[in-house]
Coordinates of C-alpha atoms and ligand atoms in Angstrom, one line a residue:
X1 CA 0.0 0.0 0.0
X2 CA 1.2 3.5 -0.8
X3 CA 3.0 5.4 1.9
X4 CA 2.3 9.0 2.7
X5 CA 5.2 11.4 2.8
X6 CA 4.3 14.4 5.0
X7 CA 5.8 17.9 5.6
X8 CA 8.3 17.4 8.4
X9 CA 8.5 19.7 11.4
X10 CA 12.0 21.2 11.2
X11 CA 11.9 23.6 14.1
X12 CA 10.0 24.5 17.2
X13 CA 8.1 27.4 15.5
X14 CA 7.6 25.8 12.1
X15 CA 3.9 25.5 11.2
X16 CA 4.2 25.1 7.4
X17 CA 6.8 24.6 4.7
X18 CA 7.2 25.4 1.0
X19 CA 8.4 22.8 -1.5
X20 CA 11.1 24.8 -3.3
X21 CA 12.3 21.9 -5.5
X22 CA 11.3 18.4 -6.5
X23 CA 14.3 16.1 -7.2
X24 CA 12.0 13.4 -8.5
X25 CA 9.1 13.4 -10.9
X26 CA 6.0 11.2 -10.7
X27 CA 6.9 7.7 -11.9
X28 CA 10.5 7.9 -10.8
X29 CA 12.0 5.2 -8.6
X30 CA 12.8 6.3 -5.0
X31 CA 15.4 4.7 -2.8
X32 CA 15.8 5.2 1.0
X33 CA 18.2 8.1 1.7
X34 CA 17.7 9.8 -1.7
X35 CA 16.8 13.5 -1.6
X36 CA 13.2 13.6 -2.7
X37 CA 12.5 17.4 -2.4
X38 CA 13.8 20.6 -0.8
X39 CA 11.7 22.4 1.9
X40 CA 12.1 26.1 2.5
X41 CA 10.8 28.1 5.4
X42 CA 11.6 31.7 6.3
X43 CA 14.4 30.3 8.4
X44 CA 15.9 27.4 6.6
X45 CA 16.3 25.2 3.6
X46 CA 16.2 21.5 4.1
X47 CA 16.8 18.5 1.8
X48 CA 14.2 15.8 2.6
X49 CA 15.7 12.3 2.3
X50 CA 13.2 9.6 1.6
X51 CA 12.7 7.1 4.4
X52 CA 10.9 4.6 2.1
X53 CA 11.6 3.1 -1.2
X54 CA 9.3 2.5 -4.2
X55 CA 7.9 4.6 -7.0
X56 CA 6.9 8.2 -6.6
X57 CA 3.2 7.8 -7.4
X58 CA 1.8 11.2 -6.8
X59 CA 3.1 14.7 -6.0
X60 CA 0.5 16.5 -3.8
X61 CA 2.4 19.7 -3.3
X62 CA 4.0 21.2 -6.4
X63 CA 7.1 23.4 -6.4
X64 CA 6.7 26.8 -4.7
X65 CA 3.6 25.7 -2.9
X66 CA 3.2 25.4 0.9
X67 CA 1.5 23.0 3.2
X68 CA 1.1 22.7 6.9
X69 CA 3.4 20.6 9.0
X70 CA 2.1 17.0 8.8
X71 CA 0.2 17.6 5.5
X72 CA 0.7 15.1 2.8
X73 CA 3.4 16.1 0.3
X74 CA 3.5 12.9 -1.8
X75 CA 2.7 9.2 -2.1
X76 CA 5.3 6.5 -2.6
X77 CA 4.3 2.9 -3.4
X78 CA 4.5 0.2 -6.0
X79 CA 4.5 0.8 -9.7
X80 CA 1.0 0.9 -11.1
X81 CA -0.7 1.3 -7.7
X82 CA -3.8 3.5 -7.9
X83 CA -3.8 6.3 -5.3
X84 CA -5.9 9.2 -4.1
X85 CA -4.8 12.2 -2.1
X86 CA -5.7 12.4 1.6
X87 CA -4.9 15.8 3.0
X88 CA -5.9 19.5 2.5
X89 CA -4.8 21.1 -0.8
X90 CA -1.5 23.0 -0.8
X91 CA -1.3 26.7 -1.2
X92 CA 0.8 28.8 -3.5
X93 CA 3.2 30.9 -1.5
X94 CA 0.9 34.0 -1.8
X95 CA -1.9 32.1 0.0
X96 CA -3.9 31.3 -3.2
X97 CA -4.9 27.7 -3.9
X98 CA -2.0 26.1 -5.8
X99 CA -2.1 25.8 -9.5
X100 CA -3.1 22.4 -10.9
X101 CA 0.1 21.9 -12.7
X102 CA 3.5 22.7 -11.1
X103 CA 4.2 26.4 -11.6
X104 CA 7.9 26.2 -10.7
X105 CA 10.6 28.4 -11.8
X106 CA 12.0 26.5 -14.7
X107 CA 15.3 26.8 -16.6
X108 CA 13.8 25.0 -19.5
X109 CA 12.1 26.8 -22.4
X110 CA 8.3 26.2 -22.6
X111 CA 7.0 23.8 -25.2
X112 CA 5.9 26.8 -27.3
X113 CA 9.4 28.1 -27.3
X114 CA 11.2 30.5 -25.1
X115 CA 9.2 33.2 -23.2
X116 CA 10.1 36.5 -24.8
X117 CA 10.6 39.3 -22.2
X118 CA 11.4 43.0 -22.9
X119 CA 13.0 45.1 -20.2
X120 CA 12.9 48.8 -20.4
X121 CA 15.9 50.3 -18.6
X122 CA 19.3 48.9 -17.9
X123 CA 20.0 50.2 -14.4
X124 CA 20.6 47.9 -11.4
X125 CA 16.9 46.9 -11.6
X126 CA 16.8 46.2 -15.3
X127 CA 20.1 44.5 -15.9
X128 CA 19.9 42.2 -12.8
X129 CA 16.3 41.2 -13.9
X130 CA 17.6 40.5 -17.5
X131 CA 20.4 38.2 -16.2
X132 CA 18.0 36.3 -13.9
X133 CA 15.5 35.9 -16.7
X134 CA 18.2 34.6 -19.0
X135 CA 19.4 32.2 -16.3
X136 CA 15.8 30.9 -16.2
X137 CA 15.6 30.3 -19.9
X138 CA 13.8 33.4 -21.2
X139 CA 14.6 35.2 -24.5
X140 CA 15.5 38.6 -23.1
X141 CA 15.7 42.0 -24.8
X142 CA 16.9 45.0 -22.8
X143 CA 16.1 48.5 -24.1
X144 CA 18.4 51.3 -22.8
X145 CA 18.3 54.9 -24.1
X146 CA 21.6 55.9 -22.5
X147 CA 24.1 53.5 -20.9
X148 CA 23.6 50.2 -19.2
X149 CA 24.2 50.5 -15.4
X150 CA 21.6 53.3 -15.2
X151 CA 21.8 56.0 -12.6
X152 CA 23.6 53.8 -10.1
X153 CA 26.7 53.1 -12.2
X154 CA 26.9 56.2 -14.3
X155 CA 25.7 59.1 -12.2
X156 CA 24.8 57.7 -8.8
X157 CA 26.2 55.2 -6.3
X158 CA 29.5 54.4 -8.0
X159 CA 30.8 57.8 -9.1
X160 CA 29.8 59.4 -5.7
X161 CA 31.6 56.7 -3.8
X162 CA 34.7 56.9 -6.0
X163 CA 34.8 60.7 -5.2
X164 CA 34.2 59.9 -1.5
X165 CA 37.2 57.5 -1.6
X166 CA 39.5 60.3 -3.0
X167 CA 38.2 62.7 -0.4
X168 CA 38.7 60.1 2.4
X169 CA 42.3 59.5 1.4
X170 CA 43.0 63.2 1.2
X171 CA 41.5 63.7 4.7
X172 CA 43.5 60.8 6.1
X173 CA 46.7 62.0 4.6
X174 CA 46.2 65.5 6.1
X175 CA 46.3 63.7 9.5
X176 CA 49.1 61.4 8.5
X177 CA 51.3 63.0 11.2
X178 CA 49.0 61.5 13.8
X179 CA 50.1 58.1 12.5
X180 CA 53.7 59.0 12.2
X181 CA 53.4 59.4 8.4
X182 CA 54.7 62.7 7.2
X183 CA 53.7 64.1 3.9
X184 CA 54.6 67.5 2.3
X185 CA 53.1 69.2 -0.7
X186 CA 49.8 67.5 -0.2
X187 CA 47.1 68.8 -2.6
X188 CA 44.1 67.6 -4.6
X189 CA 44.6 67.1 -8.3
X190 CA 40.9 67.5 -9.2
X191 CA 41.4 66.4 -12.8
X192 CA 43.1 63.2 -11.7
X193 CA 40.3 62.6 -9.1
X194 CA 37.8 62.9 -12.0
X195 CA 39.8 60.6 -14.2
X196 CA 39.9 57.9 -11.6
X197 CA 36.2 58.2 -10.9
X198 CA 35.4 58.0 -14.6
X199 CA 37.7 55.0 -15.0
X200 CA 35.9 53.1 -12.2
X201 CA 32.5 53.9 -13.9
X202 CA 33.8 52.8 -17.3
X203 CA 35.1 49.5 -15.9
X204 CA 31.8 48.7 -14.2
X205 CA 29.7 49.7 -17.2
X206 CA 31.9 47.5 -19.5
X207 CA 31.5 44.7 -17.0
X208 CA 27.7 44.9 -17.0
X209 CA 27.7 45.0 -20.8
X210 CA 29.9 41.9 -20.9
X211 CA 27.6 40.1 -18.5
X212 CA 24.6 40.9 -20.6
X213 CA 26.3 39.6 -23.7
X214 CA 27.5 36.5 -21.9
X215 CA 23.9 35.8 -20.8
X216 CA 22.7 36.3 -24.4
X217 CA 20.6 39.3 -23.5
X218 CA 19.9 41.4 -26.6
X219 CA 20.6 45.1 -25.8
X220 CA 18.7 47.6 -28.0
X221 CA 19.8 51.2 -27.9
X222 CA 17.0 53.8 -27.9
X223 CA 14.0 55.0 -26.0
X224 CA 11.0 52.6 -25.6
X225 CA 7.4 53.6 -25.4
X226 CA 4.3 51.4 -25.3
X227 CA 2.1 50.9 -28.3
X228 CA -0.1 48.5 -26.5
X229 CA 0.1 46.1 -23.6
X230 CA 2.0 43.6 -25.8
X231 CA 4.3 45.9 -27.9
X232 CA 6.7 48.7 -27.5
X233 CA 8.4 50.9 -30.1
X234 CA 12.1 51.7 -30.1
X235 CA 13.5 54.1 -32.7
X236 CA 10.7 53.2 -35.2
X237 CA 11.0 49.4 -34.5
X238 CA 8.1 47.5 -33.0
X239 CA 9.1 44.9 -30.4
X240 CA 6.4 42.4 -29.2
X241 CA 6.8 40.2 -26.1
X242 CA 5.1 37.8 -23.8
X243 CA 6.0 40.0 -20.8
X244 CA 7.5 43.4 -20.1
X245 CA 9.5 44.8 -17.1
X246 CA 9.6 48.5 -16.7
X247 CA 12.8 49.5 -15.0
X248 CA 12.9 53.2 -16.1
X249 CA 14.4 54.6 -12.9
X250 CA 14.1 58.1 -11.6
X251 CA 15.2 61.7 -12.2
X252 CA 16.0 64.6 -9.7
X253 CA 13.1 66.7 -8.5
X254 CA 13.5 70.3 -9.7
X255 CA 11.4 72.5 -7.4
X256 CA 9.5 75.5 -8.7
X257 CA 11.4 78.1 -6.8
X258 CA 11.9 81.6 -8.3
X259 CA 15.3 81.8 -10.0
X260 CA 15.7 78.1 -10.3
X261 CA 17.1 78.4 -13.8
X262 CA 20.0 80.5 -12.7
X263 CA 23.4 79.5 -13.9
X264 CA 25.4 77.5 -11.3
X265 CA 22.4 75.6 -10.0
X266 CA 23.0 71.9 -10.6
X267 CA 21.7 68.5 -9.8
X268 CA 23.8 65.6 -8.5
X269 CA 24.7 64.5 -12.0
X270 CA 26.6 67.8 -12.7
X271 CA 27.9 67.9 -9.2
X272 CA 29.9 64.7 -9.9
X273 CA 31.8 66.4 -12.7
X274 CA 32.5 70.0 -11.8
X275 CA 35.2 71.4 -14.2
X276 CA 37.0 72.7 -11.1
X277 CA 36.5 72.4 -7.4
X278 CA 34.0 75.1 -6.3
X279 CA 35.1 77.5 -3.5
X280 CA 31.7 77.7 -2.0
X281 CA 28.9 75.1 -2.4
X282 CA 25.4 75.5 -1.1
X283 CA 23.4 72.2 -0.9
X284 CA 19.6 72.3 -0.8
X285 CA 18.5 69.2 1.0
X286 CA 20.2 67.4 3.9
X287 CA 19.1 63.9 2.9
X288 CA 21.4 61.0 2.0
X289 CA 22.6 62.3 -1.3
X290 CA 23.0 65.9 -0.1
X291 CA 25.0 64.9 3.0
X292 CA 27.3 62.6 1.0
X293 CA 28.2 65.5 -1.3
X294 CA 28.5 67.9 1.6
X295 CA 31.0 65.5 3.3
X296 CA 33.1 64.8 0.2
X297 CA 33.4 68.4 -0.9
X298 CA 34.0 69.7 2.6
X299 CA 36.7 67.1 3.1
X300 CA 38.3 68.3 -0.2
X301 CA 38.4 71.8 1.3
X302 CA 35.2 73.4 -0.2
X303 CA 33.2 75.8 2.0
X304 CA 29.9 73.9 2.2
X305 CA 26.5 75.1 3.5
X306 CA 23.5 72.8 3.8
X307 CA 19.9 74.1 3.9
X308 CA 17.3 71.5 5.0
X309 CA 13.6 72.1 5.5
X310 CA 13.1 69.4 8.1
X311 CA 14.3 69.9 11.7
X312 CA 17.1 67.3 11.3
X313 CA 19.4 66.1 8.6
X314 CA 19.1 62.6 7.3
X315 CA 15.4 62.4 8.3
X316 CA 14.8 58.7 8.1
X317 CA 17.8 57.8 10.3
X318 CA 17.6 57.1 14.0
X319 CA 17.7 60.6 15.6
X320 CA 20.5 59.8 18.0
X321 CA 22.7 58.5 15.2
X322 CA 21.9 61.4 12.9
X323 CA 23.2 63.8 15.6
X324 CA 26.6 62.0 15.7
X325 CA 26.9 62.5 11.9
X326 CA 25.8 66.1 12.1
X327 CA 28.4 66.9 14.8
X328 CA 31.1 65.3 12.6
X329 CA 30.0 67.3 9.6
X330 CA 30.0 70.5 11.6
X331 CA 33.5 69.7 12.9
X332 CA 34.5 69.3 9.3
X333 CA 33.3 72.9 8.6
X334 CA 29.9 72.1 7.0
X335 CA 27.4 74.8 8.0
X336 CA 24.0 73.1 8.5
X337 CA 20.7 75.1 8.6
X338 CA 17.7 72.9 9.5
X339 CA 14.1 74.0 9.6
X340 CA 14.9 76.4 6.8
X341 CA 13.2 76.9 3.5
X342 CA 14.7 78.2 0.2
X343 CA 12.5 80.9 -1.2
X344 CA 14.5 82.0 -4.3
X345 CA 17.8 82.3 -6.2
X346 CA 19.5 85.2 -7.9
X347 CA 22.4 85.1 -10.3
X348 CA 25.3 87.2 -9.0
X349 CA 28.8 87.8 -10.4
X350 CA 30.4 85.2 -8.2
X351 CA 27.6 82.6 -8.8
X352 CA 24.3 82.3 -7.1
X353 CA 22.6 84.1 -4.2
X354 CA 20.2 81.8 -2.3
X355 CA 17.4 83.3 -0.3
X356 CA 16.3 81.3 2.8
X357 CA 13.6 81.7 5.4
X358 CA 14.4 80.2 8.8
X359 CA 11.9 78.8 11.4
X360 CA 11.7 82.2 13.1
X361 CA 10.7 83.9 9.9
X362 CA 14.1 85.6 9.4
X363 CA 15.4 86.0 5.9
X364 CA 18.9 84.7 5.3
X365 CA 21.1 84.9 2.2
X366 CA 24.0 82.7 1.1
X367 CA 26.3 83.4 -1.8
X368 CA 28.1 80.4 -3.5
X369 CA 29.6 79.6 -6.8
X370 CA 27.5 76.5 -7.1
X371 CA 24.1 75.3 -5.7
X372 CA 23.4 71.6 -5.6
X373 CA 19.7 70.7 -5.6
X374 CA 19.2 67.5 -3.7
X375 CA 15.6 67.4 -2.5
X376 CA 14.6 64.0 -3.8
X377 CA 14.0 62.0 -7.0
X378 CA 10.8 61.2 -8.9
X379 CA 9.8 58.2 -11.1
X380 CA 10.9 58.9 -14.7
X381 CA 8.0 57.4 -16.6
X382 CA 6.8 60.3 -18.8
X383 CA 8.3 58.9 -22.0
X384 CA 6.8 55.4 -21.6
X385 CA 3.3 56.2 -22.9
X386 CA 1.9 54.0 -20.0
X387 CA -1.7 54.8 -21.1
X388 CA -1.3 52.9 -24.3
X389 CA -0.6 49.8 -22.3
X390 CA -3.2 50.7 -19.6
X391 CA -0.5 50.6 -16.8
X392 CA -1.7 52.5 -13.7
X393 CA 0.5 55.2 -12.2
X394 CA 0.1 57.7 -9.5
X395 CA 1.8 61.0 -10.1
X396 CA 4.2 59.2 -12.5
X397 CA 5.0 56.4 -10.0
X398 CA 3.9 53.0 -11.4
X399 CA 1.5 51.1 -9.0
X400 CA 2.7 47.5 -8.3
X401 CA 1.8 44.7 -5.9
X402 CA 4.3 42.7 -3.9
X403 CA 5.0 40.5 -6.9
X404 CA 6.1 43.6 -8.8
X405 CA 3.0 43.1 -11.1
X406 CA 1.5 46.3 -12.5
X407 CA -2.2 46.7 -13.1
X408 CA -1.8 45.0 -16.5
X409 CA -1.2 41.3 -16.7
X410 CA 2.4 40.4 -17.9
X411 CA 3.7 43.9 -17.3
X412 CA 5.9 44.2 -14.3
X413 CA 7.7 47.2 -12.8
X414 CA 10.8 47.4 -10.6
X415 CA 13.2 49.9 -9.1
X416 CA 12.9 53.7 -8.7
X417 CA 10.0 54.0 -11.1
X418 CA 7.7 52.2 -8.7
X419 CA 9.5 51.2 -5.5
X420 CA 8.7 52.5 -2.0
X421 CA 12.5 52.6 -1.4
X422 CA 14.8 54.2 -4.1
X423 CA 18.0 52.2 -3.7
X424 CA 20.0 50.2 -6.1
X425 CA 20.0 47.0 -4.1
X426 CA 16.2 47.3 -3.7
X427 CA 15.9 47.7 -7.5
X428 CA 18.0 44.6 -8.0
X429 CA 16.1 42.5 -5.5
X430 CA 12.8 43.6 -7.1
X431 CA 14.3 42.6 -10.5
X432 CA 15.0 39.1 -9.3
X433 CA 11.4 38.8 -7.8
X434 CA 9.9 40.0 -11.1
X435 CA 12.1 37.7 -13.2
X436 CA 11.1 34.6 -11.2
X437 CA 7.4 35.5 -11.2
X438 CA 7.5 35.9 -14.9
X439 CA 9.0 32.4 -15.2
X440 CA 6.2 30.9 -13.1
X441 CA 7.2 31.4 -9.4
X442 CA 5.1 33.1 -6.8
X443 CA 7.5 35.3 -5.0
X444 CA 6.7 38.4 -2.9
X445 CA 9.2 41.3 -2.4
X446 CA 10.2 41.6 1.2
X447 CA 11.6 44.9 2.3
X448 CA 12.3 43.9 6.0
X449 CA 16.0 43.4 5.6
X450 CA 16.8 46.4 3.3
X451 CA 19.8 48.3 4.7
X452 CA 20.1 52.0 4.3
X453 CA 23.7 53.3 3.9
X454 CA 25.1 56.8 4.0
X455 CA 28.6 57.3 2.7
X456 CA 29.6 60.2 4.9
X457 CA 32.9 60.1 6.9
X458 CA 32.2 58.4 9.3
X459 CA 29.7 56.2 7.5
X460 CA 26.2 55.5 8.7
X461 CA 24.0 52.5 8.2
X462 CA 20.9 51.0 9.6
X463 CA 18.4 48.3 9.1
X464 CA 15.0 47.6 10.6
X465 CA 13.3 49.9 13.1
X466 CA 14.6 53.1 14.6
X467 CA 14.1 53.4 18.4
X468 CA 11.2 55.9 17.8
X469 CA 9.5 53.6 15.3
X470 CA 9.8 50.6 17.6
X471 CA 8.3 52.6 20.5
X472 CA 5.4 53.7 18.2
X473 CA 4.5 50.0 17.6
X474 CA 3.4 49.9 21.2
X475 CA 5.7 47.0 22.1
X476 CA 8.1 47.1 25.0
X477 CA 11.6 47.5 23.8
X478 CA 15.1 47.9 25.1
X479 CA 18.1 49.6 23.6
X480 CA 21.8 48.5 23.7
X481 CA 24.5 51.0 22.8
X482 CA 28.3 50.8 22.4
X483 CA 30.3 53.9 21.7
X484 CA 33.3 53.3 19.4
X485 CA 35.7 55.0 21.8
X486 CA 35.7 51.6 23.6
X487 CA 36.5 49.7 20.4
X488 CA 40.2 48.9 19.8
X489 CA 40.0 48.8 16.0
X490 CA 38.3 52.2 15.8
X491 CA 41.0 53.6 18.0
X492 CA 43.7 52.1 15.8
X493 CA 42.0 53.7 12.8
X494 CA 41.6 57.0 14.7
X495 CA 37.9 56.9 14.1
X496 CA 36.2 56.7 17.4
X497 CA 33.3 59.1 16.7
X498 CA 30.6 56.6 16.3
X499 CA 28.3 54.1 18.0
X500 CA 26.5 50.8 17.5
X501 CA 22.9 50.9 18.7
X502 CA 20.6 47.8 18.8
X503 CA 16.9 48.1 19.3
X504 CA 15.4 44.8 20.6
X505 CA 12.1 43.4 21.8
X506 CA 12.2 43.5 25.7
X507 CA 10.5 40.1 26.3
X508 CA 12.3 37.9 23.8
X509 CA 15.3 39.9 22.9
X510 CA 14.5 39.7 19.2
X511 CA 16.5 42.2 17.2
X512 CA 14.2 44.9 15.7
X513 CA 16.8 47.4 14.4
X514 CA 20.5 47.8 14.1
X515 CA 22.2 51.3 13.7
X516 CA 25.8 52.0 13.1
X517 CA 27.9 55.1 12.8
X518 CA 31.6 54.5 12.3
X519 CA 34.2 53.1 10.0
X520 CA 32.9 50.4 7.6
X521 CA 29.4 50.9 8.9
X522 CA 28.0 50.2 5.4
X523 CA 29.8 46.8 5.3
X524 CA 29.0 45.9 8.9
X525 CA 25.3 46.5 8.5
X526 CA 24.8 43.2 6.7
X527 CA 25.1 41.4 10.1
X528 CA 22.1 43.4 11.2
X529 CA 20.2 42.6 8.1
X530 CA 20.9 38.9 8.5
X531 CA 19.9 39.1 12.2
X532 CA 16.6 40.5 11.1
X533 CA 16.2 37.9 8.4
X534 CA 16.8 35.1 10.9
X535 CA 14.7 36.7 13.6
X536 CA 17.8 36.6 15.7
X537 CA 17.9 37.5 19.4
X538 CA 20.6 39.4 21.3
X539 CA 21.8 36.0 22.6
X540 CA 22.5 34.8 19.1
X541 CA 24.6 37.9 18.3
X542 CA 26.4 37.5 21.6
X543 CA 27.1 33.8 21.2
X544 CA 28.5 34.4 17.6
X545 CA 32.2 35.0 18.3
X546 CA 33.4 38.2 16.6
X547 CA 37.0 38.5 15.5
X548 CA 39.4 40.8 17.4
X549 CA 40.4 43.5 16.7
X550 CA 37.4 44.5 14.5
X551 CA 34.8 47.2 14.5
X552 CA 32.3 44.3 14.4
X553 CA 33.1 43.6 18.1
X554 CA 31.0 46.7 18.9
X555 CA 28.0 44.8 17.7
X556 CA 28.6 42.1 20.3
X557 CA 29.1 44.8 22.9
X558 CA 25.9 46.6 22.0
X559 CA 24.0 43.3 22.2
X560 CA 25.6 42.7 25.6
X561 CA 24.5 46.1 26.6
X562 CA 20.9 45.1 25.9
X563 CA 21.5 42.8 28.9
X564 CA 23.5 45.4 30.9
X565 CA 26.6 43.3 30.7
X566 CA 28.9 45.0 28.1
X567 CA 32.5 44.0 28.9
X568 CA 34.2 47.1 27.7
X569 CA 31.8 49.6 29.3
X570 CA 32.0 50.6 33.0
X571 CA 29.4 48.9 35.1
X572 CA 26.0 50.7 35.2
X573 CA 25.2 52.0 38.7
Ligands
FAD601 C1 24.0 60.8 -6.6 C2 23.3 59.5 -6.3 C3 23.9 58.6 -5.4 C4 23.3 57.4 -5.1 N1 23.9 56.5 -4.2 C5 23.3 55.3 -4.0 C6 24.0 54.4 -3.1 O1 25.1 54.6 -2.6 N2 23.4 53.2 -2.9 C7 22.1 52.9 -3.4 O2 21.6 51.8 -3.2 N3 21.5 53.8 -4.2 C8 22.1 55.0 -4.5 N4 21.4 55.8 -5.4 C9 20.1 55.5 -5.9 C10 20.3 54.5 -7.1 O3 21.1 55.0 -8.1 C11 19.0 54.1 -7.7 O4 18.1 53.7 -6.6 C12 19.1 53.0 -8.7 O5 19.9 53.4 -9.8 C13 17.7 52.7 -9.3 O6 17.9 51.7 -10.2 P1 16.8 51.5 -11.4 O7 17.3 50.3 -12.2 O8 15.4 51.5 -10.8 O9 16.9 52.8 -12.2 P2 18.1 53.6 -12.9 O10 19.4 53.2 -12.4 O11 17.7 55.0 -12.9 O12 18.1 53.1 -14.4 C14 17.0 53.3 -15.2 C15 17.5 53.2 -16.7 O13 16.4 53.3 -17.5 C16 16.7 54.0 -18.7 N5 15.4 54.4 -19.3 C17 14.4 55.2 -18.7 N6 13.4 55.3 -19.5 C18 13.7 54.6 -20.6 C19 13.0 54.4 -21.8 N7 11.7 54.9 -22.0 N8 13.6 53.6 -22.8 C20 14.8 53.1 -22.6 N9 15.5 53.3 -21.5 C21 14.9 54.1 -20.5 C22 17.5 55.1 -18.2 O14 18.4 55.7 -19.2 C23 18.4 54.4 -17.1 O15 19.6 53.9 -17.6 C24 22.0 57.1 -5.7 C25 21.4 58.0 -6.6 C26 22.1 59.1 -6.9 C27 21.4 60.1 -7.8

């Protein structure tokens, strides 16, 4: 008689599991110890080894479908045996009843030939999506009107960080004597800084082009617009496809302020490539991009002023951590005016005069040779003719669900043109979700573990809830802190202005948020992201031995501080 294979219980809290892969098909022989299928939960992946032998008579739970622990997954018996299923039907991973036929991600082409997918935009959303689709067997065309790599590689993440690196090196060399390293004639060769930045960009753009070619993605140059829900036009050529992914990205917001067209007012794109270093730079907007530019130019010796409308710079960051960065920026010479509104600009012989109203209603004026507008970015969808396809957008931003599906079947959107978080790694993650869903999976985009990084000096990074947000949920929380003055590696690096702060649930110690200001904060934050993904507790961070001397030890200490037992802090009285 056929034997029932059921969903195993693989952990204390496991209530259901998803079959992420079948290693056998119905009719295949099964031997004891052979891996029959792979189970995934939000915490683990497990290869289920058969405890019986025979023939796999019936698969009850197709790939990417879930079933409760103890539910019947399959039946194994003798060849030719007639069987019927016994347990509740499985669910697709979005909660819907599972499709009759397995709807797994498949690397094989469908019987009707390869699925043809057109991607509009070759930024970190579009190119990652293209490669994933190609891996899964799709026939992929990527349309790009400028250069692959998009904003991120060409005028965003990469060139800014290349400039930050030059600034950091210059700043460190200025303090070389503190380390016993003497240097005379130190100066910035701005043209060489620009050349290096451009070389880094070129190398990465070439690398992405090479990867697309290697994955047999057809890259079409030109601007795409929809003709219908199944066709786009690029430079007079009509391209039809089974599915589309819109990855058109974003553009800077240009506010309607009197005098905005004055010469010398630029966006981040131009601020990456000034012909010469400005003497005075005024930055409108103290968000992430504004503060990165403020830091890098101030480090290079530019007189920088930041005007921010909100009461604090870096508004989404944990307040306490934002204050540390603000103090460091001010120590660097950056003048920060918060709760201030720009009311107008005038052209003057030395550049631009910026008129500002402060929170007390006083009028302030700042002259500078350049003004950088950095007040946010907007979805860049105007050229797409979304109406022809019937794709719904709200003020230009495409409306999507968690699967990255738009309002139109088979049209997906990813990245800055639709996402609640405008970051390159988010665009890429959404690209992978869209690609897999197009090829038959049922994946949701999960933003829980998205880290935010600010490449100021010192760096700042966080993941999960700020202290304020955690308190607002109404749960009882506790906070662990460890200042980097107590961390050996930070002292070695002469970078002790910083802190690790962990926000945790009071009852269970579950990590809710991790916040870091200090050297390599943007690299270290991945530990916090993983902690959130694994629903780790303070104990699990503490019992994970961190190497010495590293800045990462401060994470253990902050976790210990949650239990009032940090080793390298004086006892609390
Ligand atoms: C100065 C700056 C610094 C940044 N730093 C960081 C950082 O450190 N880390 C981080 O995560 N994020 C950073 N970002 C944000 C990051 O660049 C974006 O979130 C990311 O590039 C979004 O990726 P995307 O694929 O959605 O769009 P994009 O990268 O904007 O790519 C969209 C592409 O689509 C093309 N396109 C648009 N419309 C069409 C059309 N109709 N036809 C054909 N092609 C079209 C565009 O030419 C573009 O190449 C920064 C942004 C800026 C401006």
